[in-house]
XYZ file of C-alpha atoms in Angstrom:
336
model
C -0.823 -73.874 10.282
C -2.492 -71.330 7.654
C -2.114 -68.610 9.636
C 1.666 -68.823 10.623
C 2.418 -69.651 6.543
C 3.353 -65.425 5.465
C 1.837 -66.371 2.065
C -1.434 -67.461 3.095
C -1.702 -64.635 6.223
C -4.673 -63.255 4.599
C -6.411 -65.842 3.196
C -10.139 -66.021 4.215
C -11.138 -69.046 7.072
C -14.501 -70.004 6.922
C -14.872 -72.845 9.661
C -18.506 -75.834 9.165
C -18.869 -76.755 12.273
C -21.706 -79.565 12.989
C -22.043 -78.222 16.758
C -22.460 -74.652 17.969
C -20.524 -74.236 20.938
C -19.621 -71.269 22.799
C -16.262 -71.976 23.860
C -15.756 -73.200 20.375
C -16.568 -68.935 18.908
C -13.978 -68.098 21.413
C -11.297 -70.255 20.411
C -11.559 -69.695 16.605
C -11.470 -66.246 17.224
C -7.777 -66.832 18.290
C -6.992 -68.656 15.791
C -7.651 -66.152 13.090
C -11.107 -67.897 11.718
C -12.809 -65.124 9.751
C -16.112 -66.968 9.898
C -17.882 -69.744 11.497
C -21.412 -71.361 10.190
C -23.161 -74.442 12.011
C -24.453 -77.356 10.015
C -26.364 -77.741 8.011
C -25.750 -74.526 6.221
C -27.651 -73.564 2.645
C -26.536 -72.812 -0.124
C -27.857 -69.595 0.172
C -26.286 -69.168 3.203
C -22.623 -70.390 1.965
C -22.643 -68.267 -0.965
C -23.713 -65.192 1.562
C -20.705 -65.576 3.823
C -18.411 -66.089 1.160
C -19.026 -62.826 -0.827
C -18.943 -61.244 2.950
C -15.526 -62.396 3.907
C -14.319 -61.608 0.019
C -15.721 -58.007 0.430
C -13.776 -57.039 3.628
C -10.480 -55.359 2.981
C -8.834 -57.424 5.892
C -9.323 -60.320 8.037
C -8.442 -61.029 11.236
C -10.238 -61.612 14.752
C -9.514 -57.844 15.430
C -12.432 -57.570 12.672
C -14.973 -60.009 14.304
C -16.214 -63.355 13.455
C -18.850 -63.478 11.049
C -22.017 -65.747 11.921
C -25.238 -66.936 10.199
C -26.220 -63.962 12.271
C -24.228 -60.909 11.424
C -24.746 -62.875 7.762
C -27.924 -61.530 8.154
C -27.212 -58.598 9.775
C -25.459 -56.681 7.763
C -27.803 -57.978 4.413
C -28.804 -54.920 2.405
C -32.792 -54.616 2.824
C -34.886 -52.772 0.522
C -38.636 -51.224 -0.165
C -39.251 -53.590 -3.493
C -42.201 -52.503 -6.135
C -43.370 -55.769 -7.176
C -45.489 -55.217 -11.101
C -46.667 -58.687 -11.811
C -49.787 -59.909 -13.024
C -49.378 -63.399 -12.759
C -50.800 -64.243 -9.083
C -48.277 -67.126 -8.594
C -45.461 -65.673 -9.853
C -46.271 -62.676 -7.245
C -46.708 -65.162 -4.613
C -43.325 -66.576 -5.273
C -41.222 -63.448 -5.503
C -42.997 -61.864 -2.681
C -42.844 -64.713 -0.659
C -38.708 -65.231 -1.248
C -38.171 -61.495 -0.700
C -40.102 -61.134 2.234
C -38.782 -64.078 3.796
C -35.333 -62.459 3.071
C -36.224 -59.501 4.931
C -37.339 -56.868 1.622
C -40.584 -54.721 2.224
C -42.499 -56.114 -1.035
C -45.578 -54.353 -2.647
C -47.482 -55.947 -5.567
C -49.069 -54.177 -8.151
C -51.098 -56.166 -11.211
C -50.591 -53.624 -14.139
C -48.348 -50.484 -15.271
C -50.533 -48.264 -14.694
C -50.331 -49.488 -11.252
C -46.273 -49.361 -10.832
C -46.094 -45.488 -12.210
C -48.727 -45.169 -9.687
C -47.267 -46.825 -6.928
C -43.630 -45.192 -7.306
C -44.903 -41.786 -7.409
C -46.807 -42.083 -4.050
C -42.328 -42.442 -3.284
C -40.589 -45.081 -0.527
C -39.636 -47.319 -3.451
C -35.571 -48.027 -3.586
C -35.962 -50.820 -6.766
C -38.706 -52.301 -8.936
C -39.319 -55.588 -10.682
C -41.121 -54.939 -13.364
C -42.901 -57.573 -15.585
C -42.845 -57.050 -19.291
C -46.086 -58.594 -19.919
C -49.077 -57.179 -18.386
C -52.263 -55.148 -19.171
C -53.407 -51.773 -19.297
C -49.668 -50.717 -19.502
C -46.667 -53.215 -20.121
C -43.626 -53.615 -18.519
C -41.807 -51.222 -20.983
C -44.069 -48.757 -21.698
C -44.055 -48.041 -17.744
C -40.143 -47.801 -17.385
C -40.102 -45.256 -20.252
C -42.595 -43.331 -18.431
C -40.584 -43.710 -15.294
C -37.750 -42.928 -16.366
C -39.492 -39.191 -18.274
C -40.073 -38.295 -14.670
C -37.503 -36.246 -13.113
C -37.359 -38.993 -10.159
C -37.568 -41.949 -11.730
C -34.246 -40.913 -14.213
C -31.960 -43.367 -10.641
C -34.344 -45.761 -9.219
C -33.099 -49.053 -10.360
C -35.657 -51.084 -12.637
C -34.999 -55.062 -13.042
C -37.229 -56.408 -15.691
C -38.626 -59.941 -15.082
C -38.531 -61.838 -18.185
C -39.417 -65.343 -19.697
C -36.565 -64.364 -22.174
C -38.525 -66.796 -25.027
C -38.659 -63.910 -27.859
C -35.856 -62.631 -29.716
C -34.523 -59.124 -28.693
C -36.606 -59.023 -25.446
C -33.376 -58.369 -23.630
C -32.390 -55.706 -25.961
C -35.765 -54.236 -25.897
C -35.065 -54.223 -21.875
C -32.227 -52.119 -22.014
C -33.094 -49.784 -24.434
C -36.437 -48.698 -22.928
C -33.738 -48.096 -19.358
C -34.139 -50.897 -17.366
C -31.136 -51.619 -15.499
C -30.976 -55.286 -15.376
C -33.414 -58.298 -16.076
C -33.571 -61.790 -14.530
C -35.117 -64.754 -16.365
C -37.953 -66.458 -14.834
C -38.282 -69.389 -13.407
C -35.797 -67.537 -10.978
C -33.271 -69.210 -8.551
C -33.760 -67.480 -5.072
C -30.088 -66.621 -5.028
C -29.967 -64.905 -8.644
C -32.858 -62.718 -7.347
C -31.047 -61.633 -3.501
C -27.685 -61.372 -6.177
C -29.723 -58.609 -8.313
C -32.008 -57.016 -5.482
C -29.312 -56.929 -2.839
C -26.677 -55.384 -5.268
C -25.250 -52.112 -3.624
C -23.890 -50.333 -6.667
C -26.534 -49.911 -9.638
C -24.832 -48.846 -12.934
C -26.926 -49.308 -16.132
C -26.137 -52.045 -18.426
C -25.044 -51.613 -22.191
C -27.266 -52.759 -25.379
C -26.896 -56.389 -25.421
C -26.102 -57.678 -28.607
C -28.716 -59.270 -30.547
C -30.230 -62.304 -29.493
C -30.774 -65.402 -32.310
C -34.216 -67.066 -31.435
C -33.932 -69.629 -28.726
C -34.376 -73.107 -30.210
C -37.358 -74.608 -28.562
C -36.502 -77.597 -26.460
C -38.511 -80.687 -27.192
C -40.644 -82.299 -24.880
C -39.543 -84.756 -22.446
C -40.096 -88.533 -23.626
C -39.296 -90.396 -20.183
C -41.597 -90.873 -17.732
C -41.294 -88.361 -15.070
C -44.671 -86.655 -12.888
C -45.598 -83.629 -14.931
C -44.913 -81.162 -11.819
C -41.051 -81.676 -10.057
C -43.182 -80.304 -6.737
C -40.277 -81.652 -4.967
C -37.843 -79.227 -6.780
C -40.139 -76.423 -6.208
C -40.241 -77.076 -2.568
C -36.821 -77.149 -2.399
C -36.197 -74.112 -4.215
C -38.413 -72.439 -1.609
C -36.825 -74.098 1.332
C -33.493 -72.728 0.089
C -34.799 -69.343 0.394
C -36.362 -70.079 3.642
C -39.815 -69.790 2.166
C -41.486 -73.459 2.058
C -44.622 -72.413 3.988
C -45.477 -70.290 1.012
C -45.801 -72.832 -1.268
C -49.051 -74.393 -0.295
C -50.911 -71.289 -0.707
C -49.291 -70.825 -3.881
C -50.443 -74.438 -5.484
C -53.658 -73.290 -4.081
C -53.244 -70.048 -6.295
C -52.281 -71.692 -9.458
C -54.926 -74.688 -9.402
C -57.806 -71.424 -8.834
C -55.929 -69.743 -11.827
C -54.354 -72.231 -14.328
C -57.417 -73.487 -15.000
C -58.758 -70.662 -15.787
C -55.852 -69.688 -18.663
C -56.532 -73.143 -20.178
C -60.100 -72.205 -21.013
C -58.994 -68.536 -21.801
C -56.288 -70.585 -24.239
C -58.826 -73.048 -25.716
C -61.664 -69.884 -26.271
C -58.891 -68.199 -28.095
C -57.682 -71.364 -30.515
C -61.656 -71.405 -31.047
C -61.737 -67.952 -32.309
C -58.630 -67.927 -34.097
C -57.407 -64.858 -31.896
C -53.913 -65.066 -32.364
C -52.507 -62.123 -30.423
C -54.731 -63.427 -26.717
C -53.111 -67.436 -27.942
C -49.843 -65.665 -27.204
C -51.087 -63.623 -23.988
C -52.490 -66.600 -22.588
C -49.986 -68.811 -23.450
C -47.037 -66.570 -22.226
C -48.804 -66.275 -18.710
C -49.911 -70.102 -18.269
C -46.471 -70.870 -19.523
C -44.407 -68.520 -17.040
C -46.609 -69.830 -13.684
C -46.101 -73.780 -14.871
C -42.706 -73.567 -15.199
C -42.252 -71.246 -11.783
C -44.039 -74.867 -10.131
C -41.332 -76.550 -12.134
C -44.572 -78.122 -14.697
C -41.877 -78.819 -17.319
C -43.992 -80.430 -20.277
C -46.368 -78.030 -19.706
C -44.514 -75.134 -19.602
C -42.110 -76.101 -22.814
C -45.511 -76.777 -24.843
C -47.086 -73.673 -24.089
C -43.552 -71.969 -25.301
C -43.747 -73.401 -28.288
C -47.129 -71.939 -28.497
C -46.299 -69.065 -27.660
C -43.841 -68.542 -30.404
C -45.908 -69.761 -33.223
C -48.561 -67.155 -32.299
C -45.713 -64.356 -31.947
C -44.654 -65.494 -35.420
C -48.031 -65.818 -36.893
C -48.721 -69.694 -37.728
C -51.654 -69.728 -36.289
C -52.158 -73.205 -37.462
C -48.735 -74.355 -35.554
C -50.124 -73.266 -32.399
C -53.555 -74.470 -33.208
C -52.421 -78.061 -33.725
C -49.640 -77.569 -30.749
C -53.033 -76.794 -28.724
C -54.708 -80.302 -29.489
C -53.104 -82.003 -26.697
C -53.004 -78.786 -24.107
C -55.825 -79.688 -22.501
C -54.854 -83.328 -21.558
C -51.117 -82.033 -20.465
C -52.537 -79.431 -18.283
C -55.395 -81.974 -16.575
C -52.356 -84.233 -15.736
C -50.586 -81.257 -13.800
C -53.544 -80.150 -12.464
C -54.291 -83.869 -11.216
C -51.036 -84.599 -10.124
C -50.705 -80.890 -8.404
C -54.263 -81.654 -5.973
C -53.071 -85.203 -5.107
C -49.632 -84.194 -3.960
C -51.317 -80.645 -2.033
C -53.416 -83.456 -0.118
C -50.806 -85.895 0.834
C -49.113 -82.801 2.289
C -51.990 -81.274 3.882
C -52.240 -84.784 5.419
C -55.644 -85.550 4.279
C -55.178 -88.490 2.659
């Protein structure tokens, strides 16, 4: 067939396969099969022996078969500095990279990261942009003063709502920066990448129009989609712990949030609204998550009486996440 066509002699075979039989290996091995997966594969998986069969130079069976296993084999595995003050977002990254195979450590602040990279071991941090004591930016600048930090790659994690955050990125000599909520497979694409060369300037950003709140009836958490997210990346038994995490914490921001409106603080209305907003919309809290946004902005363009009057109906929006998270963590827990 394929194989006997001149034109098509090195064209990549990647056999599906719904039973995983020995004899079966053998015998695609001499037909020329470059690679053979058993259903049901992932998508992470699929897209994982795809971009291994396009990166060999040749194909053949003189070059092995590739497998789910020697997928995983050969997977580039790294010592990850986590900076992250959000406790579910760190739950969530940590949790998809360790399940991948990454040595992960978490740090809360700046301060913490230059801390934590100078102690050496680290081969790549993710660096939040938002956090205390020292943000995200100020900590790669000092990073990069140091005479080894000038090649250690530095992703930024981003909610990407303000204009020029990108920009900003880049020019303080971060190397790339991935927009949360993250897809599993966008992080492994930027963690796992072998060859690290530093980005341009981006070109100015225009501010993101907000998107408007959803007017159908749909449950104000798409747990479901979460879960599934995390199955992808072969991480579901995180995510009870991490529901755990955000119903301890959420709360908490809410009254943070509402403390702030009160006392007309504009600059912790966009702290607390930035963090509430980037753990909701990790759990896939969509209302939620878009409200607080457009909170968020308002404060980082000073209408304080936009976001005061976008924070009227915060506290009912959150209760109904909140509500609908603890019912569905009990009907899984199986203590209904």
């Amino acid at each position: 067939g394929i194989r006997a066509r001149p034109e098509m002699a090195r064209t990549r075979l990647l056999m599906l396969t719904s039973e995983d039989v020995r004899d079966d290996i053998a015998h695609a091995l001499t037909l020329g099969i470059d690679g053979y997966l058993v259903k049901p594969v992932s998508r992470s998986e699929l897209i994982e022996a795809t971009a291994a069969l396009l990166s060999e130079p040749n194909s053949g069976p003189s070059h092995g078969l590739l497998t789910r296993q020697t997928a995983v084999d050969v997977r580039v595995r790294r010592r990850i500095l986590l900076a992250e003050d959000n406790p579910v977002n760190q739950e969530v990254a940590a949790a998809i990279l360790r399940k991948r195979g990454h040595d992960v450590f978490v740090v809360d602040d700046g301060e913490q990261a230059v801390e934590a990279f100078l102690r050496g071991g680290i081969e790549l941090i993710l660096m939040d942009l938002h956090m205390p004591h020292l943000d995200g930016l100020a900590a790669t600048r000092r990073i990069r003063a140091l005479p080894e930090g000038k090649l250690i790659p530095i992703v930024a994690l981003t909610a990407d709502a303000l204009s020029g955050e990108r920009e900003a990125c880049l020019a303080a000599g971060m190397d790339d920066y991935i927009t949360k909520p993250f897809k599993s497979n966008e992080l492994f694409a930027v963690v796992e990448r072998e060859h690290w060369t530093r980005r341009p300037a981006a070109t100015p950003l225009d501010t993101p129009s907000v998107p408007s709140v959803p007017k159908v009836s749909v449950p104000p958490v798409d747990i479901e989609g979460f879960r599934a997210q995390m199955r992808e990346a072969g991480a579901e038994d995180a995510v009870d712990a991490i529901i755990e995490t955000y119903l301890v914490d959420a709360p908490r921001r809410v009254a943070l949030l509402t403390a702030a409106f009160a006392a007309r603080d504009i600059d912790a209305i966009q702290r607390e609204a930035h963090a509430l907003k980037s753990a909701s919309a990790s759990l896939g809290a969509a209302r939620l998550s878009e409200l607080l946004l457009q909170i968020e902005l308002s404060a980082h363009e000073g209408r304080l009486s936009d976001a005061q009057a976008l924070g009227v109906p915060l506290e009912d929006v959150a209760n109904q996440v909140f509500t609908y998270l603890r019912g569905s963590h009990v009907e899984e827990s199986g203590n209904v």
